[in-house]
GROMACS .gro file of C-alpha atoms in nm:
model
  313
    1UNK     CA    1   0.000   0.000   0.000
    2UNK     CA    2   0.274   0.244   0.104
    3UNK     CA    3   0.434   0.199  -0.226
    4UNK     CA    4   0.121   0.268  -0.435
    5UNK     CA    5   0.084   0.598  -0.219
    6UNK     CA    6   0.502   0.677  -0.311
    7UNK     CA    7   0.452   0.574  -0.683
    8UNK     CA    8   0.124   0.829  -0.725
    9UNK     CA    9   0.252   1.093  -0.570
   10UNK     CA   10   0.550   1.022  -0.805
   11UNK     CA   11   0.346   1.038  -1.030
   12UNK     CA   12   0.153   1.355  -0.959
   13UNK     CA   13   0.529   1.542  -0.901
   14UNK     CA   14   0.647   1.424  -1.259
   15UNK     CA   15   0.313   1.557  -1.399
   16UNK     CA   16   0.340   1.858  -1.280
   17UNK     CA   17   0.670   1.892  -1.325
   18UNK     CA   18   0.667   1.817  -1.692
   19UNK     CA   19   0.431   2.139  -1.791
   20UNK     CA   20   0.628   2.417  -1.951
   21UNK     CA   21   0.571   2.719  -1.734
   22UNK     CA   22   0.289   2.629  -1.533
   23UNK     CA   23   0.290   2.946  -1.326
   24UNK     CA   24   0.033   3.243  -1.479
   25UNK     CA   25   0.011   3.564  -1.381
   26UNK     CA   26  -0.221   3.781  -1.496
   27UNK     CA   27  -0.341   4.172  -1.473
   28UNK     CA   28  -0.634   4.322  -1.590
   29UNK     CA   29  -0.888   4.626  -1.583
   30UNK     CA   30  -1.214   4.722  -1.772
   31UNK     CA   31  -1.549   4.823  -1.757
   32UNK     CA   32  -1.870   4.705  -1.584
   33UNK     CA   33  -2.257   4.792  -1.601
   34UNK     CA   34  -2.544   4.608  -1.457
   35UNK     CA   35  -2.750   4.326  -1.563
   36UNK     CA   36  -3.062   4.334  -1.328
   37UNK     CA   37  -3.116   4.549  -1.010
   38UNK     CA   38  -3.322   4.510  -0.712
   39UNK     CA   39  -3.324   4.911  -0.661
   40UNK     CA   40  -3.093   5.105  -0.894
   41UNK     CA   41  -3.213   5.260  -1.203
   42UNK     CA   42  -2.847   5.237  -1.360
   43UNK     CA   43  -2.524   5.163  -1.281
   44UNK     CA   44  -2.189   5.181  -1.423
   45UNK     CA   45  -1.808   5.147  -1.364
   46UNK     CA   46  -1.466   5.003  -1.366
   47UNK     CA   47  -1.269   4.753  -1.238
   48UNK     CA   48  -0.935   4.606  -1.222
   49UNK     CA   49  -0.703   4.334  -1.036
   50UNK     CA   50  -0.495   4.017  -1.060
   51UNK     CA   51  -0.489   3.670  -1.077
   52UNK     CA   52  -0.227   3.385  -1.012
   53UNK     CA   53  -0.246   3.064  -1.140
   54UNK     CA   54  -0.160   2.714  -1.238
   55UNK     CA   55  -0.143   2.492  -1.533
   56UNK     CA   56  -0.263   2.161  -1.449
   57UNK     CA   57  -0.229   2.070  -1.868
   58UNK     CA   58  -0.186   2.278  -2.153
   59UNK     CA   59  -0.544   2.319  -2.148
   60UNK     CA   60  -0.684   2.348  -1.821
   61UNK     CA   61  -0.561   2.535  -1.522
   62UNK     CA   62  -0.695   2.698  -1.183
   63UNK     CA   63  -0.635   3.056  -1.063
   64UNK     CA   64  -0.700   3.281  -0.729
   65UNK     CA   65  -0.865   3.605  -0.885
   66UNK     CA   66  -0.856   3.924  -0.662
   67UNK     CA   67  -1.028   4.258  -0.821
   68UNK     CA   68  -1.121   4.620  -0.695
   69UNK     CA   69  -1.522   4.705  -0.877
   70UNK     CA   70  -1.636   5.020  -0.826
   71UNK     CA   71  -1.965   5.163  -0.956
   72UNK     CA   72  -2.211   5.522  -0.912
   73UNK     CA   73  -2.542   5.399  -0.890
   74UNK     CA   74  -2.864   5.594  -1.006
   75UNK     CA   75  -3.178   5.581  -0.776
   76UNK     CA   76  -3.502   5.835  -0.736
   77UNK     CA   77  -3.591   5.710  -0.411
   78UNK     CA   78  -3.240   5.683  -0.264
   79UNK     CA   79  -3.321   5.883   0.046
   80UNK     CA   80  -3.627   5.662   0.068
   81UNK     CA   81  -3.448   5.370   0.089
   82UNK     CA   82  -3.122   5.475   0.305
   83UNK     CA   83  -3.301   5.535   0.609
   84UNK     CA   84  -3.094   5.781   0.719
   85UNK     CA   85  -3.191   5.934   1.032
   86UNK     CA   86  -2.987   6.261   1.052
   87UNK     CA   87  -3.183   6.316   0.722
   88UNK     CA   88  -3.539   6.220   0.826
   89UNK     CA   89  -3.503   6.305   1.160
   90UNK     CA   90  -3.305   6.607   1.213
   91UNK     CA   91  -3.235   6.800   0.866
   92UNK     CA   92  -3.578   6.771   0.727
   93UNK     CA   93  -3.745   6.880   1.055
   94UNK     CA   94  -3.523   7.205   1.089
   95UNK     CA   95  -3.646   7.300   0.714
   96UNK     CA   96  -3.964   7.166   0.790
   97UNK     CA   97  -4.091   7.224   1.204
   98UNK     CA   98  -4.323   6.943   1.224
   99UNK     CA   99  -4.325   6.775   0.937
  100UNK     CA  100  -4.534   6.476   0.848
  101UNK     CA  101  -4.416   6.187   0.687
  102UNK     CA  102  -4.552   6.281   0.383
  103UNK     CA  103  -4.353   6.592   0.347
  104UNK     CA  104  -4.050   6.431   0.422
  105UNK     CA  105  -4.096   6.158   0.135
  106UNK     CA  106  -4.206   6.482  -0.075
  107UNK     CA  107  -3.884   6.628  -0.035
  108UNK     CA  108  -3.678   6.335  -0.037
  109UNK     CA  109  -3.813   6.244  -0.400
  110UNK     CA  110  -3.834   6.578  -0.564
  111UNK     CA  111  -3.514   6.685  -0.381
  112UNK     CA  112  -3.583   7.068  -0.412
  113UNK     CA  113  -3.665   7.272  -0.121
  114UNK     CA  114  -3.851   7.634  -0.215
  115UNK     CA  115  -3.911   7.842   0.177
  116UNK     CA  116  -4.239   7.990   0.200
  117UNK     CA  117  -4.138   8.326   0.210
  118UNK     CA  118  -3.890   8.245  -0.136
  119UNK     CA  119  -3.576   8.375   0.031
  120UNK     CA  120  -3.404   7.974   0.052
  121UNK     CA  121  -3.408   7.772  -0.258
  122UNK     CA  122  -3.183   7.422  -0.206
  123UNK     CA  123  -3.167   7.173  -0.446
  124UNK     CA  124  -3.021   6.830  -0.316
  125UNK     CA  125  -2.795   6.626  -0.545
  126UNK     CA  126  -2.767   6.275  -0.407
  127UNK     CA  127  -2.427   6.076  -0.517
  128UNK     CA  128  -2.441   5.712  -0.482
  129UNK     CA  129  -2.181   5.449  -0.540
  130UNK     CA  130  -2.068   5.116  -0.411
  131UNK     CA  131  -1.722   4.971  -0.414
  132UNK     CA  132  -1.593   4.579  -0.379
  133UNK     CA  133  -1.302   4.395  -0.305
  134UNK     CA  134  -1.366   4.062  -0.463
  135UNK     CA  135  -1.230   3.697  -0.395
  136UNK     CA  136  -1.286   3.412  -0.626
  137UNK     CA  137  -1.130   3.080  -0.702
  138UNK     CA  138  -1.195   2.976  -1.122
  139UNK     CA  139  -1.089   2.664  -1.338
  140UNK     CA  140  -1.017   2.782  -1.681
  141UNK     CA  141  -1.011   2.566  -2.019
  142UNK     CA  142  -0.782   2.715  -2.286
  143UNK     CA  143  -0.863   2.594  -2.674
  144UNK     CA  144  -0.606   2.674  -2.925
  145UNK     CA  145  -0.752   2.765  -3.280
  146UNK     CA  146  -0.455   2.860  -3.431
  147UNK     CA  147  -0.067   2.911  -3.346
  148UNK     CA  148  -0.115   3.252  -3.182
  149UNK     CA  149  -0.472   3.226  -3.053
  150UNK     CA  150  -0.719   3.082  -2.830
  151UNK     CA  151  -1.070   3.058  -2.664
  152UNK     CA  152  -1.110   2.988  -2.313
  153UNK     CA  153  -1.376   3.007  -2.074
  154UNK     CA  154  -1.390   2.952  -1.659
  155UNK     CA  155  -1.621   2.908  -1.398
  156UNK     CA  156  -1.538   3.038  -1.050
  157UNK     CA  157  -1.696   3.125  -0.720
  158UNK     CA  158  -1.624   3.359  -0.469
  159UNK     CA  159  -1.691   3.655  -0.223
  160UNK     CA  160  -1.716   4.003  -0.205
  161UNK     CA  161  -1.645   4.262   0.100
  162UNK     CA  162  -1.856   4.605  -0.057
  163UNK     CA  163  -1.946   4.951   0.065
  164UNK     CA  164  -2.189   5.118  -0.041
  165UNK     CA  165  -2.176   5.519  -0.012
  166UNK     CA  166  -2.406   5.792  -0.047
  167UNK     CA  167  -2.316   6.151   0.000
  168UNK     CA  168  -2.549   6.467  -0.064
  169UNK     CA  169  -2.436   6.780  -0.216
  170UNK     CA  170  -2.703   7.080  -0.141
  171UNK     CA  171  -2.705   7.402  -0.367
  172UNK     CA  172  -2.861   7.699  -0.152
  173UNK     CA  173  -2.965   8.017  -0.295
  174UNK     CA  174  -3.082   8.312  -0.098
  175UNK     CA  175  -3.233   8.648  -0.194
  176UNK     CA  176  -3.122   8.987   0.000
  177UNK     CA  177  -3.237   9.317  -0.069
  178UNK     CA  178  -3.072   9.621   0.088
  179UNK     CA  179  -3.295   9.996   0.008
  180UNK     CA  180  -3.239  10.344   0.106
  181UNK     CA  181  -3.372  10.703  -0.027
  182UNK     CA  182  -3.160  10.983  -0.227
  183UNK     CA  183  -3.232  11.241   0.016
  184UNK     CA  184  -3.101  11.013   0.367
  185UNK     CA  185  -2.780  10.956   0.119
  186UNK     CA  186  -2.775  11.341   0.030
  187UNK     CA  187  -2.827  11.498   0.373
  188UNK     CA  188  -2.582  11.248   0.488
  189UNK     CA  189  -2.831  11.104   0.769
  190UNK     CA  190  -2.668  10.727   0.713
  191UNK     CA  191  -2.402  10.608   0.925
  192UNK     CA  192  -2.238  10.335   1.078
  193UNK     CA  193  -2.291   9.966   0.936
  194UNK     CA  194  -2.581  10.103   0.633
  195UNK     CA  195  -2.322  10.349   0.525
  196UNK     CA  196  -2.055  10.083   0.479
  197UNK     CA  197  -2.343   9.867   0.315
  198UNK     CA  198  -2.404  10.168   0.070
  199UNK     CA  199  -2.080  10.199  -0.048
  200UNK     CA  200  -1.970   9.822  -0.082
  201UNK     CA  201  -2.253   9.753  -0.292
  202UNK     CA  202  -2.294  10.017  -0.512
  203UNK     CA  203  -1.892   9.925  -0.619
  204UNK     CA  204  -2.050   9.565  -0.632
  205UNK     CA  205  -2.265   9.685  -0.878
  206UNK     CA  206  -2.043   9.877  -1.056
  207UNK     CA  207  -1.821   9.508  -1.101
  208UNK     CA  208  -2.111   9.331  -1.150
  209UNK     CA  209  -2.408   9.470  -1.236
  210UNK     CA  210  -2.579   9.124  -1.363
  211UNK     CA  211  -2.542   8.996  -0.989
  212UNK     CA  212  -2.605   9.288  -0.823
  213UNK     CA  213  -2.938   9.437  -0.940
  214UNK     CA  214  -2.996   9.831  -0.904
  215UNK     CA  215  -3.362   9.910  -0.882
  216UNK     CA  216  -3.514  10.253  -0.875
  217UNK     CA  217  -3.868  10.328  -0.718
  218UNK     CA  218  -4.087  10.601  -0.765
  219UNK     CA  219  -4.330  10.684  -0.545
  220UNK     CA  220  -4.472  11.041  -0.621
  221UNK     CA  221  -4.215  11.248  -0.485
  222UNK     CA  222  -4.039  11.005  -0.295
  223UNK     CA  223  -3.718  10.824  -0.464
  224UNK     CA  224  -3.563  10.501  -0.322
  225UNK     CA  225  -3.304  10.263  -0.476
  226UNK     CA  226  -3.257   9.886  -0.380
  227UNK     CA  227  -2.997   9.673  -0.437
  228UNK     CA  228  -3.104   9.274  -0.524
  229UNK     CA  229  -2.884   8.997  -0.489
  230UNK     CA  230  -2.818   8.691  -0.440
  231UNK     CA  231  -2.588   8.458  -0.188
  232UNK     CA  232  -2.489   8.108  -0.336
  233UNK     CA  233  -2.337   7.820  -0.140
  234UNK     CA  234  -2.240   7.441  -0.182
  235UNK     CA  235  -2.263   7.194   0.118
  236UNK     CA  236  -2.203   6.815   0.152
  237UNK     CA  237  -2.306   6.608   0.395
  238UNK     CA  238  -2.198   6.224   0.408
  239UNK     CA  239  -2.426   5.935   0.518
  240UNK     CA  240  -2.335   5.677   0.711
  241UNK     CA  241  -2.140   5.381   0.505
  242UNK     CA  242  -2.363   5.060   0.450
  243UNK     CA  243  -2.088   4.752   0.413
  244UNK     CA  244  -2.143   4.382   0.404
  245UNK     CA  245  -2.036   4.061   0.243
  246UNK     CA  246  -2.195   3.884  -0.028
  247UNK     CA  247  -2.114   3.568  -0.248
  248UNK     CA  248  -2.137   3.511  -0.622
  249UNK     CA  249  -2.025   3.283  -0.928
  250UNK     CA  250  -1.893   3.383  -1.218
  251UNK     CA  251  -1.826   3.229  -1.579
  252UNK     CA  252  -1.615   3.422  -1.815
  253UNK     CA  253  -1.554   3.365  -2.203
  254UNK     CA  254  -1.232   3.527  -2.395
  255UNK     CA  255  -1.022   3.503  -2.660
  256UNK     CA  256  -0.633   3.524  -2.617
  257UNK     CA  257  -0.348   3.628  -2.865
  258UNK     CA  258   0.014   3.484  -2.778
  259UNK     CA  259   0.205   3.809  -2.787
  260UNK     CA  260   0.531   3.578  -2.694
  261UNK     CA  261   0.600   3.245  -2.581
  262UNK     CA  262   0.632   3.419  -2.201
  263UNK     CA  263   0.317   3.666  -2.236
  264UNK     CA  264  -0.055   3.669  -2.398
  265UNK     CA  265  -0.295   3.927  -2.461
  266UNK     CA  266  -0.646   3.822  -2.348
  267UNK     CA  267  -0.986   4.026  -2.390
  268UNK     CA  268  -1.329   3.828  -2.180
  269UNK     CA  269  -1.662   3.914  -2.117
  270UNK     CA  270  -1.749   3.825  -1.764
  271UNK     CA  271  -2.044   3.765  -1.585
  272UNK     CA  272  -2.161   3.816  -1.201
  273UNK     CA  273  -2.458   3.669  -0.997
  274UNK     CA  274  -2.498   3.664  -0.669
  275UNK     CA  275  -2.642   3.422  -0.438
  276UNK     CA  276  -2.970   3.540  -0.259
  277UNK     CA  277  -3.219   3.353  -0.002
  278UNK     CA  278  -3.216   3.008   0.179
  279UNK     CA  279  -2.943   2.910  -0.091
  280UNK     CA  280  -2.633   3.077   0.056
  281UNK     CA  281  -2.765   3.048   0.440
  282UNK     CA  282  -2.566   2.803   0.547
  283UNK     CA  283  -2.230   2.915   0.373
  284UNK     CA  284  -2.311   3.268   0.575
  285UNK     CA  285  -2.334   3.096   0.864
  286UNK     CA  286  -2.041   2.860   0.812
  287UNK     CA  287  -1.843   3.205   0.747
  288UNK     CA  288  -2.005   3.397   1.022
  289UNK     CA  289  -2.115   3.631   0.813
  290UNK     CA  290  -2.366   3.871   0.992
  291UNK     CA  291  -2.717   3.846   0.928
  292UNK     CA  292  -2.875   4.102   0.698
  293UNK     CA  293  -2.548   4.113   0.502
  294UNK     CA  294  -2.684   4.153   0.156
  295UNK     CA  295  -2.982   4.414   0.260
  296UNK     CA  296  -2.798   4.696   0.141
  297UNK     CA  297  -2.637   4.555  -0.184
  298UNK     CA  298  -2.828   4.714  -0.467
  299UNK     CA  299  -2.797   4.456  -0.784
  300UNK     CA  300  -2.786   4.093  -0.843
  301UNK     CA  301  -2.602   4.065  -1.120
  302UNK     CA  302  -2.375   4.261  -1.333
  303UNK     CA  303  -2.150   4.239  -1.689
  304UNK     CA  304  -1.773   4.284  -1.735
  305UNK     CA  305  -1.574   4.340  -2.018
  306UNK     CA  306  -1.197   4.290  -1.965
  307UNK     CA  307  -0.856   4.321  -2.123
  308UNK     CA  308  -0.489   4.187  -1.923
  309UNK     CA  309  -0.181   4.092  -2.004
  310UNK     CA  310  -0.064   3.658  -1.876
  311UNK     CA  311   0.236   3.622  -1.761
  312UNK     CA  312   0.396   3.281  -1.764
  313UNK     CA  313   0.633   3.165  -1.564
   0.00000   0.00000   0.00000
């Protein structure tokens, strides 16, 4: 018996042995969109990574794939869905004393805010994206079809860690109006802070009069000028990050050119699904991955298009 077991393994050294540079190494990058969605509207982005491998035969060979996907996302009812609480709790109520639900969801959805009085106008641009560190183990079968090229194809599964990421960026506008009459100017009866407010916008005007609106009113025989303008900021405020782990397969097709006997040029189209429900339970569990892991994920399955360079060693 022990000499069966010696002569295999033998065996199995000499096999490996004999396969002319069995090591692969590969780098890649390209683009990816999604497939189907369980939230997102549209989605699109890039990836890149590595791979190191094996050659079993000339054919078929195994490889550890590690990549870096990252992707905006597109969503109308993103605040809807994020359950953000500084949001729905705090920031709405301060524009908003009292607001019901309803308003809330109003405003989250339209995302424009108009003040009753029409001195604040905000308008809230939501930025969404998710980003994944991805871990997959893949055979791969390699047909030549002539000297310098060849299909292949591989089947793999594996993990992802992800983030997902919102942040909102808020355009305010507000209106000011600052008045006086000719004869308070004349007589010199302003002072102080208006007089200073006088003088700094009339030479605002007088840079930009577009921005800086001079108005004259006439009012029998009383004259007074105004000054209209308005005061534009940008704020961003960041949500909290939602992060979990989810698992996937993935079969690839490609086509690869032998640039030289060392290093090929390959170009695949790769697909993505991810395991939902009852079916991946028990591999959570057997990972201790928390529960609820996938509830913030937004897709369930996504396209790739690729292009690397294999090196082989």
């Amino acid at each position: 018996m022990a000499k069966k077991i010696i002569l295999v393994m033998i065996s199995i050294v000499m096999f490996l042995s004999a396969q002319d540079k069995p090591i692969e190494i590969k780098i890649f990058t390209g683009l990816q969109n999604q497939m189907s969605s369980n939230i997102t509207s549209e989605r699109k982005g890039w990836l890149s990574g590595g791979e190191i491998g094996y050659k079993w035969t000339d054919k078929l060979s195994t490889n550890l794939r590690v990549g870096f996907e990252y992707m905006t996302l597109e969503e109308d009812t993103v605040l809807l869905e994020w359950n953000w609480a500084y949001w729905d709790q705090r920031y709405i109520d301060w524009m908003l004393t009292g607001a019901t639900q309803e308003e809330v969801d109003s405003i989250s959805t339209i995302k424009e805010y108009w003040r009753s009085d029409s001195s604040y106008h905000g308008i809230f641009n939501p930025h969404q994206w998710v980003q994944e560190l991805s871990f997959s183990l893949n055979m791969k079968y390699k047909q030549p079809i002539t000297e310098k090229f060849s299909l292949f194809g591989s089947f793999g599964m594996g993990f992802n860690l992800y983030e997902r990421r919102l942040k909102m960026v808020e355009d305010w506008w507000k209106t000011f109006s600052w008045q006086w009459d000719s004869t308070g100017i004349a007589e010199g009866s302003y002072e102080g802070i208006d007089l200073d407010n006088y003088y700094t916008l009339k030479e605002l005007h007088e840079e930009n009069p577009d921005d800086y609106e001079f108005i004259k009113i006439v009012d029998g025989e009383k004259v007074t000028y105004k000054y209209i303008y308005d005061y534009y900021t940008r704020v961003t405020h960041f949500a909290p990050d939602r992060y979990g782990t989810v698992f996937f397969m993935t079969p690839e097709l490609g086509i690869s050119y032998a640039i030289a006997d060392w290093v090929d040029l390959e170009a695949s189209y790769r697909g993505q699904w991810y395991f939902t429900g009852e079916s991946i339970e028990g591999v959570e569990n057997l990972f201790n991955v928390r529960k609820n892991s996938r509830k913030w994920f937004p897709f369930e399955s996504k396209s790739m298009v690729t292009i690397g360079l294999t090196f082989k060693y």
